[in-house]
Coordinates of C-alpha atoms in Angstrom, one line a residue:
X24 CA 0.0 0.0 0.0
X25 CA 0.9 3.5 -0.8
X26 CA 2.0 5.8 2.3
X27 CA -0.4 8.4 0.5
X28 CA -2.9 6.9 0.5
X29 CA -3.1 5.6 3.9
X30 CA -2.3 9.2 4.9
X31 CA -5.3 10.5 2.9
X32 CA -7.5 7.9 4.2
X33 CA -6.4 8.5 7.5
X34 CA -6.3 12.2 7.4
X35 CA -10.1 12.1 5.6
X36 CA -11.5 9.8 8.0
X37 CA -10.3 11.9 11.1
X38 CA -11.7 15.0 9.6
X39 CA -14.9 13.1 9.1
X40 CA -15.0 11.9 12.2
X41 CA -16.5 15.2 14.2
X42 CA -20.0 15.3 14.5
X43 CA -21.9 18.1 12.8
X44 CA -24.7 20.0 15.1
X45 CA -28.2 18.7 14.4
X46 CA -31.8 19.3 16.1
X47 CA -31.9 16.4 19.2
X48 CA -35.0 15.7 18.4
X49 CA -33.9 14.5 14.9
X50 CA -32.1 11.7 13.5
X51 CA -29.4 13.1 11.4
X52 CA -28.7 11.9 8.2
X53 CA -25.7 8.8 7.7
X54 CA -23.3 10.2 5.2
X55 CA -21.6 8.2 2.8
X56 CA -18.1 10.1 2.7
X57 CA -17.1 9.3 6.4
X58 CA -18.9 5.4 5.7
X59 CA -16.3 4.8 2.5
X60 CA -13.5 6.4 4.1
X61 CA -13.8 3.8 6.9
X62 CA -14.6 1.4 4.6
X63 CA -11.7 1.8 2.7
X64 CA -9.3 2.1 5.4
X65 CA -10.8 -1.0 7.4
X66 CA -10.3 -3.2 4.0
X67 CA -6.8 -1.9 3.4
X68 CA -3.6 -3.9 3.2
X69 CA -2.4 -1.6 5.9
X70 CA -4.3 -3.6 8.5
X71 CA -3.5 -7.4 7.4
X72 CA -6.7 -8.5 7.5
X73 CA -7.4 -7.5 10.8
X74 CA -6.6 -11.3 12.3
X75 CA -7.8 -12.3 15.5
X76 CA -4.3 -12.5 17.6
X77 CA -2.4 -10.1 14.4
X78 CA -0.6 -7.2 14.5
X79 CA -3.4 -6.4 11.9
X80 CA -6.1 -7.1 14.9
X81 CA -4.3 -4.7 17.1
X82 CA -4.1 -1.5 14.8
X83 CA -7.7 -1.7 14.2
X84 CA -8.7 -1.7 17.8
X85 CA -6.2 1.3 17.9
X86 CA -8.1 2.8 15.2
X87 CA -11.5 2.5 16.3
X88 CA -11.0 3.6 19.5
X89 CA -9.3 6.8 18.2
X90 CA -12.0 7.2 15.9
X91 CA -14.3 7.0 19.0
X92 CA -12.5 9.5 20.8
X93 CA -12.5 11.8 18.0
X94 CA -16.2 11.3 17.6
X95 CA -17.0 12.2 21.7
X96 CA -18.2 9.0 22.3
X97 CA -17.9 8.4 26.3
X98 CA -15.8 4.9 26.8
X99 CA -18.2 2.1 27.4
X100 CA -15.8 1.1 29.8
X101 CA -15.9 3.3 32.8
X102 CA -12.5 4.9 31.8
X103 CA -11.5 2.6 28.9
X104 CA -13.0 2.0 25.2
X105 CA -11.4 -1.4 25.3
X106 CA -12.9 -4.7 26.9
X107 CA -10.4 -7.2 27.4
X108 CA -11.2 -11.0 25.8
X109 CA -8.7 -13.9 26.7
X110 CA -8.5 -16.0 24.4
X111 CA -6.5 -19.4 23.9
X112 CA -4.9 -19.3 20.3
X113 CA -4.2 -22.6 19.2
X114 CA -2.4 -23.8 15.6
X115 CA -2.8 -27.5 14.6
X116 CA 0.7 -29.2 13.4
X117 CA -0.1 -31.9 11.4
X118 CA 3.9 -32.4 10.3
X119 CA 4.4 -33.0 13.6
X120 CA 1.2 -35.3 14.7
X121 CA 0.4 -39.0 13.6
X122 CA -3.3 -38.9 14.0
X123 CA -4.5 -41.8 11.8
X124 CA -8.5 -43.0 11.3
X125 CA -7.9 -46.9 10.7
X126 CA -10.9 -49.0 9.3
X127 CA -10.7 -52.3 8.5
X128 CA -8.0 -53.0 10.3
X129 CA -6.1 -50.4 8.1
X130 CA -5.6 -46.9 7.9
X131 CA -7.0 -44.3 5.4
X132 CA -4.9 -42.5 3.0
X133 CA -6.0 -39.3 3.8
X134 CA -4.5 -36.1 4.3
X135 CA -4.8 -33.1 6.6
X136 CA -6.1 -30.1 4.7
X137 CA -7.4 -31.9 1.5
X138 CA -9.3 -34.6 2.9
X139 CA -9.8 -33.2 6.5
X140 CA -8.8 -31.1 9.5
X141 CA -8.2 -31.0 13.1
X142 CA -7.7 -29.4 16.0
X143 CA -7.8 -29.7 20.0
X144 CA -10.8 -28.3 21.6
X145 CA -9.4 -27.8 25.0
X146 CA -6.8 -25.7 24.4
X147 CA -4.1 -28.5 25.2
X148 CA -0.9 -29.0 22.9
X149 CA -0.5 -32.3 22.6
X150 CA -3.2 -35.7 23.0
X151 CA -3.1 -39.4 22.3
X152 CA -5.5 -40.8 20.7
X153 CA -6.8 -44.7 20.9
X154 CA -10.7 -43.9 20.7
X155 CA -13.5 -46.2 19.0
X156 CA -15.4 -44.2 16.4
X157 CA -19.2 -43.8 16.8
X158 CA -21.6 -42.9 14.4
X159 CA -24.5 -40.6 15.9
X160 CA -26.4 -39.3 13.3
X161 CA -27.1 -35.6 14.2
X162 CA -25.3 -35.4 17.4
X163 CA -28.6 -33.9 18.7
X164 CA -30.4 -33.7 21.8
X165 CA -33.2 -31.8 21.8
X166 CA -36.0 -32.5 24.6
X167 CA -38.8 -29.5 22.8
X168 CA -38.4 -32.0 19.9
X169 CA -38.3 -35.0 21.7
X170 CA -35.3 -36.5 20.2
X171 CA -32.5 -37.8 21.3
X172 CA -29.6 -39.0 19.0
X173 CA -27.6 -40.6 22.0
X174 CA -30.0 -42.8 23.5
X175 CA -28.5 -46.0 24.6
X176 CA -24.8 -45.9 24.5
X177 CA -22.1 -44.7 26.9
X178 CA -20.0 -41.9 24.8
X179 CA -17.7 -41.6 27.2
X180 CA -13.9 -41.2 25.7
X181 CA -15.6 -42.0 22.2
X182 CA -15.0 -40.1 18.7
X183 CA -18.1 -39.3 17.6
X184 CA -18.9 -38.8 13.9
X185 CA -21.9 -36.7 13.0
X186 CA -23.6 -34.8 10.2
X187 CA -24.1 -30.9 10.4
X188 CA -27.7 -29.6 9.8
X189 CA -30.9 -30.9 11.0
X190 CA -33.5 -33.8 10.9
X191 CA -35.4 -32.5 7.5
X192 CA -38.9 -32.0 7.5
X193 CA -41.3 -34.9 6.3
X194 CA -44.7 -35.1 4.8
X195 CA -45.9 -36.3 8.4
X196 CA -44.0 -33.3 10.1
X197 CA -43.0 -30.0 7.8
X198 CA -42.1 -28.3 10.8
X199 CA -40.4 -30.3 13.0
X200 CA -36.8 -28.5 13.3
X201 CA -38.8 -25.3 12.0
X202 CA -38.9 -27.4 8.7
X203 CA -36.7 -26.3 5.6
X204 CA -34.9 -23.6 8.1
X205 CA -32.0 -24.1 10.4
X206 CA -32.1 -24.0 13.7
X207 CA -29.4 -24.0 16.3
X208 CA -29.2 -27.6 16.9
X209 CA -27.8 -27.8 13.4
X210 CA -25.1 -25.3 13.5
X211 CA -21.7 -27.1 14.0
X212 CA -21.2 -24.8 17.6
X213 CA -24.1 -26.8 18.7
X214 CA -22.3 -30.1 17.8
X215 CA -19.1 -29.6 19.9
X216 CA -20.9 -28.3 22.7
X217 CA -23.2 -31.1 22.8
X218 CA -20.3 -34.0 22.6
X219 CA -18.5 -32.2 25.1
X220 CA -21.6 -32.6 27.5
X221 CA -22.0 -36.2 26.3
X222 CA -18.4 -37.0 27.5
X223 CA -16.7 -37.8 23.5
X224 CA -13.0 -37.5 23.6
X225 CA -13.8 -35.9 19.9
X226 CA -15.9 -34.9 17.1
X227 CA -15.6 -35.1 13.3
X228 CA -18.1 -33.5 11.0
X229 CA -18.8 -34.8 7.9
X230 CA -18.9 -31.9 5.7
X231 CA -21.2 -30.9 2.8
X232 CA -21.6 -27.9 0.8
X233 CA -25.7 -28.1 0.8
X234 CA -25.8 -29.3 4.8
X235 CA -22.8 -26.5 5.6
X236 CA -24.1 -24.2 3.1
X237 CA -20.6 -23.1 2.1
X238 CA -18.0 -25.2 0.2
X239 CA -14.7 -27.3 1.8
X240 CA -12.4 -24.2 0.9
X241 CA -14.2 -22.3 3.6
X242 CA -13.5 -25.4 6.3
X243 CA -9.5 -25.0 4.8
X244 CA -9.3 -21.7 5.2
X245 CA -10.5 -21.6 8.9
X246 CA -8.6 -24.7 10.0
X247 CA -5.5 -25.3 7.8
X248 CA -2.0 -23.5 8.6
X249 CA -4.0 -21.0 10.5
X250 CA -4.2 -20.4 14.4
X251 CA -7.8 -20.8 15.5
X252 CA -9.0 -19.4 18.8
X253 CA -12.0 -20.4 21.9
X254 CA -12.3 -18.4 25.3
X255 CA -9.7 -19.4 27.5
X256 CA -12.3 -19.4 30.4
X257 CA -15.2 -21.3 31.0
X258 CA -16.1 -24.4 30.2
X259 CA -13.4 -26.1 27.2
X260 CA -14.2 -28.2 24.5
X261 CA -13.4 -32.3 23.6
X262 CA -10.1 -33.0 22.8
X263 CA -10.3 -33.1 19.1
X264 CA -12.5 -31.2 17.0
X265 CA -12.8 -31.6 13.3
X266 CA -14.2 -32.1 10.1
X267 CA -14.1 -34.7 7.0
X268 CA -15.0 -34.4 3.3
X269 CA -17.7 -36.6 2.4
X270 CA -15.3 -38.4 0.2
X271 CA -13.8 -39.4 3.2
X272 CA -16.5 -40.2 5.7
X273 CA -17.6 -42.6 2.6
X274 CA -14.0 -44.0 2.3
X275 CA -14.3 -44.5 6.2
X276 CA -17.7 -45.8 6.4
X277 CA -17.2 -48.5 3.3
X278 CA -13.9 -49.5 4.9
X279 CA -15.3 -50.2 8.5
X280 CA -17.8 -52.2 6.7
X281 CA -21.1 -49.5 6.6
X282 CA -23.2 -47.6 4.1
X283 CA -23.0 -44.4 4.7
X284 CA -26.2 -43.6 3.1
X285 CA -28.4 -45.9 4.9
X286 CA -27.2 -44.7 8.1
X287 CA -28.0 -41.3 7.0
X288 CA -31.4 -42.1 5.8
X289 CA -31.7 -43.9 9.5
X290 CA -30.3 -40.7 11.3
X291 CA -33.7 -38.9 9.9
X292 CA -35.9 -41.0 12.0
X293 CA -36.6 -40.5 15.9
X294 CA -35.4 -44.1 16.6
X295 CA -32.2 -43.8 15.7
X296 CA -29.8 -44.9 18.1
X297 CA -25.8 -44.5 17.7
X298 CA -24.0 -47.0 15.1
X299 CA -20.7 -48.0 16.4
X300 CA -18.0 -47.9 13.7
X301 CA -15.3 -51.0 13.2
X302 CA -13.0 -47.8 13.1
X303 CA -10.6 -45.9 15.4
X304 CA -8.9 -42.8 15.9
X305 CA -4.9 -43.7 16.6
X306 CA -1.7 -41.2 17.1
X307 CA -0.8 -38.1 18.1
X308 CA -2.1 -34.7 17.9
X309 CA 0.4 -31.5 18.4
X310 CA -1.0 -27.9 18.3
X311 CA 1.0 -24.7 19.1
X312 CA -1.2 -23.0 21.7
X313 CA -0.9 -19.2 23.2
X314 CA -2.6 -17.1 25.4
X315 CA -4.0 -13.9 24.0
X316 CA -6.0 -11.0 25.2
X317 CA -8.0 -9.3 22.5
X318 CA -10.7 -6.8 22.9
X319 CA -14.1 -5.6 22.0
X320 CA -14.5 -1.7 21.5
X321 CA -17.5 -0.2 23.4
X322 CA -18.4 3.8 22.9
X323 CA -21.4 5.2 24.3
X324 CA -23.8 8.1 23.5
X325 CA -25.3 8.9 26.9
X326 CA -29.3 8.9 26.8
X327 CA -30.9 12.3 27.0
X328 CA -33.9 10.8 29.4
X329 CA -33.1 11.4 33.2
X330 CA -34.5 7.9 34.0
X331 CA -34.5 6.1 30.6
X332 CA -30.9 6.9 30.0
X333 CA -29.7 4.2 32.3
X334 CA -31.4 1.7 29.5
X335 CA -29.1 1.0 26.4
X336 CA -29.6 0.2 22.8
X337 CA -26.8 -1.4 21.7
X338 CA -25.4 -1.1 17.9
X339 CA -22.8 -3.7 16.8
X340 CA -20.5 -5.5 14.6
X341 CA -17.6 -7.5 14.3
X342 CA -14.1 -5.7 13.3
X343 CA -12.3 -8.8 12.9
X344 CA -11.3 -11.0 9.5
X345 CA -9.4 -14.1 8.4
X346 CA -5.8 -11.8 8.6
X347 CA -2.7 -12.9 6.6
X348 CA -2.1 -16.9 5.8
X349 CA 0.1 -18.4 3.3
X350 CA 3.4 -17.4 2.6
X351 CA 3.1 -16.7 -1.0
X352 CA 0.8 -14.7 -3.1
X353 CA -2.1 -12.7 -1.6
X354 CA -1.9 -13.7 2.0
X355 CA -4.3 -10.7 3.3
X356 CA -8.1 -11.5 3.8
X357 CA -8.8 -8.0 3.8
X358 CA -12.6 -8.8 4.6
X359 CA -13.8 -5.6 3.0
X360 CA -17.4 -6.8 3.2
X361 CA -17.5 -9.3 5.7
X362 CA -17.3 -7.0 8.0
X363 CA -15.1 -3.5 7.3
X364 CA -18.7 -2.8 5.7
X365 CA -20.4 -3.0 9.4
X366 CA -17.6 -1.6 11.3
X367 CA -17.8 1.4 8.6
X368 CA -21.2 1.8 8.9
X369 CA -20.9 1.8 12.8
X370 CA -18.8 4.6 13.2
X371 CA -20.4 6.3 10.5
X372 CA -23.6 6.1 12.7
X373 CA -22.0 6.8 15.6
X374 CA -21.6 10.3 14.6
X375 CA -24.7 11.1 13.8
X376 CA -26.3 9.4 17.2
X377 CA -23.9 12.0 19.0
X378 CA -25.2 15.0 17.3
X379 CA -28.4 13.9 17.6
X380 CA -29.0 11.9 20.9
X381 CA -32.1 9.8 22.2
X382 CA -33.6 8.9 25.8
X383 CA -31.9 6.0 26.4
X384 CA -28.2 5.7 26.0
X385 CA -26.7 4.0 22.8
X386 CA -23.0 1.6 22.8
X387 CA -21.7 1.0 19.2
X388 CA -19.9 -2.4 20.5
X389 CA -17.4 -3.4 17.7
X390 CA -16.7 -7.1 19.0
X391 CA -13.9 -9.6 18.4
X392 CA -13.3 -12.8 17.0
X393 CA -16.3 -13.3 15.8
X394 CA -14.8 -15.4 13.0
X395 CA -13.4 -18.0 15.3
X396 CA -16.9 -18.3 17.1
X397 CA -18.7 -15.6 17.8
X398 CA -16.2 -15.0 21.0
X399 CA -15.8 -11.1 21.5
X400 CA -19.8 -11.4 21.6
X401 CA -19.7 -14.4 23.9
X402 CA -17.5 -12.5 26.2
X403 CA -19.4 -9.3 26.5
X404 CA -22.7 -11.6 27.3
X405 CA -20.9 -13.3 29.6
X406 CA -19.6 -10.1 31.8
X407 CA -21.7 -7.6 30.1
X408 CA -20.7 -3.4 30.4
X409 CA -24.5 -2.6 30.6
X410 CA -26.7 -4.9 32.6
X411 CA -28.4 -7.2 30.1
X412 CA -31.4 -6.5 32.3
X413 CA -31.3 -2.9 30.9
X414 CA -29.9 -3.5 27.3
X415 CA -33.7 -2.5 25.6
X416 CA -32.1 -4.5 21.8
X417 CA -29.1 -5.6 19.7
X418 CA -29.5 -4.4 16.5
X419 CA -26.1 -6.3 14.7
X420 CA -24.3 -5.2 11.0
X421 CA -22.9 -7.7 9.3
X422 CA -21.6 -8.0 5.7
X423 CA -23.6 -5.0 4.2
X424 CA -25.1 -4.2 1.0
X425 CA -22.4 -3.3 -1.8
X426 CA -24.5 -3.2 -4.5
X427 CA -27.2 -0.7 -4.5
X428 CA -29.8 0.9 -3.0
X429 CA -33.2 -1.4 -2.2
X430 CA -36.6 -0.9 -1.6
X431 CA -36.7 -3.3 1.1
X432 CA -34.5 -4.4 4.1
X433 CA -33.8 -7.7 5.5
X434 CA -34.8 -7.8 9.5
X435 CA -35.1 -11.8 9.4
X436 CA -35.4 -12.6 13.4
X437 CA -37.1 -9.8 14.7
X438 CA -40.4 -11.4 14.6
X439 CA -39.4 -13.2 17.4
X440 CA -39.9 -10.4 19.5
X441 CA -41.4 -7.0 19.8
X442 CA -39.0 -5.5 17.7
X443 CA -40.7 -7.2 14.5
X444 CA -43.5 -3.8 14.6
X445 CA -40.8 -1.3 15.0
X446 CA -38.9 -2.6 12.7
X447 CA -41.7 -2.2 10.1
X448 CA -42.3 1.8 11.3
X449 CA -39.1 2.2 10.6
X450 CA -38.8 0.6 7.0
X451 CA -41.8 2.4 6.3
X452 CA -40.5 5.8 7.6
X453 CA -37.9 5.4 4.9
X454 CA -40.4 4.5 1.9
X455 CA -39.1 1.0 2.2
X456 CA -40.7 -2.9 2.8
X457 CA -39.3 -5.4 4.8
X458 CA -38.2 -8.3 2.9
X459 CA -40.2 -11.5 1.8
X460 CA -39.5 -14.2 4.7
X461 CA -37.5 -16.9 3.6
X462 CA -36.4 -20.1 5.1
X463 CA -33.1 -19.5 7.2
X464 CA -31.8 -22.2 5.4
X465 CA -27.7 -21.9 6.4
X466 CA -28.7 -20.9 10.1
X467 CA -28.3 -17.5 9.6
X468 CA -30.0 -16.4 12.9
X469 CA -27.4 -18.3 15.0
X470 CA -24.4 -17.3 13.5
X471 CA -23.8 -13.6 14.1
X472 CA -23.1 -11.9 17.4
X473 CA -26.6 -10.9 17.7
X474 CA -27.4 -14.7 18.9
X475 CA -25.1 -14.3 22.1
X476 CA -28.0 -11.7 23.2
X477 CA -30.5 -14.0 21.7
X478 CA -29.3 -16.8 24.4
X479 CA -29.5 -14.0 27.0
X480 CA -32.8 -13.1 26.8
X481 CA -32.0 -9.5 24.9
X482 CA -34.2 -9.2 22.0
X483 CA -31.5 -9.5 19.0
X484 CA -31.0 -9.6 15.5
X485 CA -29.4 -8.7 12.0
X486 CA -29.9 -6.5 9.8
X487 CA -29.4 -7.5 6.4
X488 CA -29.6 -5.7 2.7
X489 CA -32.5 -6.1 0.9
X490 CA -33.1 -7.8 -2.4
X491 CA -35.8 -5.5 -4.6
X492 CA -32.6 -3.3 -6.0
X493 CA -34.0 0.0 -7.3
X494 CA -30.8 0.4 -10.3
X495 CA -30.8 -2.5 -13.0
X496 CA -32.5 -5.1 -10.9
X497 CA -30.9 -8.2 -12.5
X498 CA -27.6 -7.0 -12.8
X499 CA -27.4 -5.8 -9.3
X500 CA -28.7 -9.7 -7.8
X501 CA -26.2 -11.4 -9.6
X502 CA -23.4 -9.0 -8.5
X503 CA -24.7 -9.5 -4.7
X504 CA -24.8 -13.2 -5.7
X505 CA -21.5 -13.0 -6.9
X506 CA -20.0 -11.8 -3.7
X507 CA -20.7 -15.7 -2.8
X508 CA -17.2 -16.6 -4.5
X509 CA -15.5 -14.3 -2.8
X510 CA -16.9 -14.7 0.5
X511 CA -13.4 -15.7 3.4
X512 CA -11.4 -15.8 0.6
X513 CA -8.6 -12.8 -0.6
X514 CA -10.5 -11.4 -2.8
X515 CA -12.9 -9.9 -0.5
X516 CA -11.4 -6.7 -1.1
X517 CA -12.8 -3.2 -1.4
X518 CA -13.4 -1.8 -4.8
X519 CA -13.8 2.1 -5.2
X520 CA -16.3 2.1 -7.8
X521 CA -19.0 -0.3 -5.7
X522 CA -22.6 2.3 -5.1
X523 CA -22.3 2.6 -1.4
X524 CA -26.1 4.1 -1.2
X525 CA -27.6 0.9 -0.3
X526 CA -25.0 0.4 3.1
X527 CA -26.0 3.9 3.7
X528 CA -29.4 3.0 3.4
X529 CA -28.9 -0.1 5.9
X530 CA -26.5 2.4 8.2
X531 CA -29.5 4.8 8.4
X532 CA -32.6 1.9 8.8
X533 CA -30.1 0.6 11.7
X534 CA -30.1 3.7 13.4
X535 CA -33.4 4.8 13.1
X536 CA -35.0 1.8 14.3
X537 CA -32.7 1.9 17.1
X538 CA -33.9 5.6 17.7
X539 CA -37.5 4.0 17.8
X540 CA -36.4 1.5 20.4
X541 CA -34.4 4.2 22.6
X542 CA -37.6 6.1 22.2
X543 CA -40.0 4.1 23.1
X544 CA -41.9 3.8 26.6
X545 CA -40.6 0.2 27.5
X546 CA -38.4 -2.3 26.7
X547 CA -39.1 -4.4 23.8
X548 CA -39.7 -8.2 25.0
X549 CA -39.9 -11.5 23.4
X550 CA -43.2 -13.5 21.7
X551 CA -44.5 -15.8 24.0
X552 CA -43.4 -19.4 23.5
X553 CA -40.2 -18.5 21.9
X554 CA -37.6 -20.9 22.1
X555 CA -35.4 -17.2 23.7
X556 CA -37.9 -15.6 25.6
X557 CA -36.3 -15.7 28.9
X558 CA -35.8 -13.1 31.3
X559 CA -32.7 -10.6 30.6
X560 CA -29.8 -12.2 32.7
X561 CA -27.5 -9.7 34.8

């Protein structure tokens, strides 16, 4: 990268940065300059992809707290913008580890990377490994649907090998596991935790692009040569964690003398009991593993309310990427879109919530590693700066529109709650619709930050672009479907000519609904009989 460029982006962003004067009992207008100069600055090469546990990581902490600063924002802290997350980092060597699967009395010709990955769950360098494979089906315990994929069998010190996704709606049930949608016993979190609590010594996935809804590359590029990260308190994970191609689990299954199909078309059925596998797990596995302390950034706008100011709406989005890997080539994920666009957009809308303030306060929380889990998230649930009992909403940003402005918005979530009739005043405020529900088919509800709220009892959710593009209609969907290639990979990279007005658009829905909320008489609450409506913890 240029030096004058990152001193123009720099200097621009800075002189952005100070809030113009506006009527308080206004919402003042997101502008796009101070939105792209973040934007552009967040994505650059300057800031290495801004890797959990990276020199890149660190600068843009640095740089969003000065930005806060510069803004007025009071530290969310008491004295501090910074919240501190410990973290274990932990780096998988396979040179260095003999781990082995062995069917058949013989082992598999497979290799770390192409035909599957590994790592230790516990944060432990090394383990041996002599552990009977088990088959389980959907790893899934799930009393609200009565079904149980462990019934019968003693896991203890087993490896357990399961699918990702959910039991698929029949004829007889469409809706059990809310039918063609995901829910969070399908999500691959849920699968560790759940072994973990069932006693395995291990889990291996058994990858699909339809059932993970994104390809093995994605898998690769999170687990291979790169340092992946958990919470370094609190309860750990199995020993081993991983994932397989299909080619494999079917190389595995044949070999220890199964079909692989049958037992999936018997791990749809509420009988199903676990399959144990004339297979084992053998060898070592050796993982570099650090301690690290990372940190969410939390600026406030103090309420204007003598009593509701002591209520928050909080804003956020996750400032972390993929960093630098490799050691040829492009090795910076500069994750321009996923998610410089939402950490843009947040201090973009941070300046105008100062000039023009609400009754209850407002944090912009920009949250760590959310890539390796959803942990800076995790952590601030956990050991919140705001009482959760107080926190009114999450509104989250995440991977925002790059295309063009819509006519609708995606709010997919907040029907769960309260926040489902605000949401609609506000799209209508802006001569816009919210978008056509659709079937959360890759989980999308449980895998952004907004979901560690969720499990909290916060009303929570993302806000997402729209689809009904108002500029050549057909060209702009295929250039948002497009992004789909470039999605973790390096060439999520920020382009100068993309039409910003639709993440302005989202910038300014996201603050005005959270201007409704901060208004409003009460806190919003949860439907009845929703699987989240519990009371606020803490």
């Amino acid at each position: 990268m240029k030096t004058s460029f990152v001193a123009s982006a720099l200097a621009m962003s800075l002189a952005l940065a100070f809030p113009v004067h506006a009527d308080a009992g206004k919402t003042a207008m997101v502008q796009e300059a101070p939105l792209r100069a973040h934007l552009q600055f967040l994505a650059s090469d300057l800031l290495e992809g801004r890797g959990t546990g990276q020199r890149g990581g660190d600068l843009t902490v640095a740089y969003l707290e000065t930005q806060a600063m510069a803004l007025g924002l009071k530290p969310g802290n008491g004295g501090s913008f910074r919240q501190p997350v410990l973290i274990a980092g932990v780096k998988t060597q396979p040179a260095e580890s003999t781990l082995k699967l062995e069917a058949g009395g013989k082992p598999l010709d497979i290799a770390f990377g192409k035909d599957w990955v590994f790592a230790p769950g516990d944060a432990t360098a090394a383990h041996s490994f002599n552990a009977d494979l088990v088959f389980v089906g959907y790893g899934i315990t799930a009393p609200d649907e009565q079904w149980n994929d462990y019934k019968g069998m003693d896991l203890k010190g087993k490896i357990l090998v399961m699918m990702v996704n959910d039991p698929q709606p029949t004829a007889e049930q469409p809706n059990r596991f809310n039918g063609k949608g995901l829910t969070y016993y399908g999500r691959w979190t849920y699968k560790f935790e759940e072994a973990q609590r069932q006693g395995a010594a291990g889990v291996l996935l058994i990858h699909t692009t339809p059932t993970a809804s994104y390809g093995w590359s994605v898998i690769q590029n999170s687990w291979s040569g790169v340092e992946r990260f958990q919470l370094a308190a609190g309860t750990l994970g199995t020993q081993l964690q991983g994932w397989m191609t299909d080619d494999t689990a079917r190389a595995l299954f044949t070999a220890a003398g199964q079909d692989l199909d049958a037992l999936r078309a018997a791990a749809e059925k509420k009988d199903f009991k676990p399959v144990p596998l004339a297979a084992r797990l053998n060898g070592e596995m050796k993982a570099a593993v650090r301690k690290v302390e990372q940190f969410n950034v939390a600026a406030v706008v103090p309420g204007t309310d003598p009593k509701l100011k002591d209520e928050v709406v909080i804003y956020s989005a996750h400032w972390d990427h993929l960093g630098k890997q490799g050691d040829s080539g492009d090795t910076i994920f500069n994750g321009a879109v996923d998610n410089a666009s939402g950490s843009a957009a947040l201090l973009a809308m941070a300046q105008q919530a100062k000039a023009a303030p609400a009754k209850r306060s407002q944090m912009f929380l920009w949250v760590a590693a959310e890539e390796q889990g959803l942990l800076g998230s995790a952590a601030y649930a956990s050991s919140p700066l705001w009482p959760l009992a107080k926190t009114a909403a999450n509104l989250n940003l995440d991977s925002l529109n790059f295309v063009g402005a819509t006519r609708d918005i995606g709010t997919q979530g907040s029907e769960r709650t309260e926040l489902g009739k605000l949401a609609e005043t506000a799209a209508k405020s802006m001569g816009m619709q919210i978008a056509a529900a659709k079937p959360d088919l890759a989980g999308g509800y449980f895998r952004s930050d907004h979901f560690n709220f969720a499990k909290n009892g916060v009303p929570a959710f993302s806000i997402e672009s729209g689809r009904d593009y108002i500029k050549d209609p057909e060209g702009s969907k295929a250039k948002a479907q497009a992004y789909g290639k470039r999605y973790h990979q390096v060439s999520d990279e920020y382009d100068a000519s993309w039409d910003l007005s639709g993440m302005v658009q989202t910038a300014q829905y996201t603050l005005n609904l959270g201007r409704l909320i901060a208004n409003a008489a009460k806190l919003p609450e949860w439907k009845a009989g929703d699987a989240f409506a519990v009371p606020r913890n803490k």
